[in-house]
Every structure is written in C-alpha cells, then in structure tokens.
C-alpha atoms as one frame of an Amber mdcrd trajectory, in Angstrom:
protein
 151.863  58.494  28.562 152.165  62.251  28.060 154.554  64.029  30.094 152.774
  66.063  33.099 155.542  68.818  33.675 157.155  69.600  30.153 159.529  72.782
  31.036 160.574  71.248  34.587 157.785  73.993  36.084 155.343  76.551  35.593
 155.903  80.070  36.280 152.938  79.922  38.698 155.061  78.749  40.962 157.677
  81.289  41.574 156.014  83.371  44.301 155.517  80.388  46.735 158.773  79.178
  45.830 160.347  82.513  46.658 158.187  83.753  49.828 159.033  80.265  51.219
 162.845  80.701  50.553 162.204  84.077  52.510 159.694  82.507  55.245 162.863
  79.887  55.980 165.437  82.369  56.332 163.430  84.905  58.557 162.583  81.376
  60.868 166.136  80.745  61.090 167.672  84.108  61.463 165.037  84.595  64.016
 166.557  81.022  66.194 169.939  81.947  65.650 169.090  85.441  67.468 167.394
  83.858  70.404 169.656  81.148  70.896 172.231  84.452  71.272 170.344  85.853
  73.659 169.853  82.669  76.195 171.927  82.174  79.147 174.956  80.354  79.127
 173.573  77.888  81.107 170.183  77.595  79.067 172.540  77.212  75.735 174.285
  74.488  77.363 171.328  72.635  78.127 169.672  73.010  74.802 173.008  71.577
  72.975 172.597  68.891  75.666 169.289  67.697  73.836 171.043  67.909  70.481
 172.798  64.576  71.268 172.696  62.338  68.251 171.772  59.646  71.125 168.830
  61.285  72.407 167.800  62.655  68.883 167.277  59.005  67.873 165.832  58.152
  70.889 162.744  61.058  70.903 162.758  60.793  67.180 162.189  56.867  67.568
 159.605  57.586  70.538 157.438  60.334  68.223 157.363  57.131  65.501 156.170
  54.710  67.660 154.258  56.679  70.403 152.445  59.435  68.430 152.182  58.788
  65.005 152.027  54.604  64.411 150.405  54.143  67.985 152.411  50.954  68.714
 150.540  50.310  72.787 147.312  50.360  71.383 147.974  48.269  68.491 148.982
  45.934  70.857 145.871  46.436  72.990 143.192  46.244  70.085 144.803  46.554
  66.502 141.578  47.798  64.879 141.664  51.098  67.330 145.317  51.550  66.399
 144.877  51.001  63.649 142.381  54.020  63.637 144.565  56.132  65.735 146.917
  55.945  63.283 144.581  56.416  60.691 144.143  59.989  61.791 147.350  60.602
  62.911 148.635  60.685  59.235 145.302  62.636  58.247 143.289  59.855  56.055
C-alpha cells in the first residue's frame, strides 16, 4: 500500500497549525487573567470543583448522562440507542 503522508506533512498545513498554537495561548492567557481578577472567595470555590474526586465524578456523569444516554437505554434501547446516535454526530 502506498504511503499517504510521505514528508510527515504538507506545507498546507502550517497556517492552521500556527493560528491554532496562537488561538490556544490567547484562550489561556485570557483564563489565567480572569481567574486573577475573581474574588478570593470565588477562586476558592472554583479550585473547590477542581477536586480530582469530583472531576471523575462530573466527567463520569457527562459519559453516561449526556453522551451514551445510559436511563434511556434502559427504558427502550432502540431510542438510546438513537440518542446516542446523535449525540456523537452520525
């Protein structure tokens, strides 16, 4: 089978490779300076959330509860099985 990419990349590529590089720094300069400017107390609650504990848990809940539609599966498994369907865009 012929080889699809023969340098690694094309050239082509370069300006949305670079004006995302710069689109990813401005996004996270631009959280680190309004995580600056919240209130102590609104810091402290927002580092609250970045528990590993209750990462997993809302990470885990997204999975089941918005994307794989687990209680309707159980409900009627060919209309979760649609919900899901669109929920990953097919």
């Amino acid at each position: 089978m012929r080889e699809r990419i023969l340098e690694g990349y094309h050239p082509f590529i370069l300006p949305f490779t670079i004006a995302l590089g710069i689109l990813l720094v401005f996004l996270f300069v631009a959280l680190v300076k309004i995580f600056i400017k919240l209130p102590y107390r609104e810091r402290k609650k927002l580092l609250k959330l970045l528990n590993p504990e209750i990462l997993i848990k809302t990470i885990k809940d997204i999975l089941t509860d918005s994307l794989l539609h687990i209680k309707i599966f159980k409900r009627n498994p060919l209309l979760g099985y649609m919900h899901s369907s669109i929920a990953f865009g097919w």
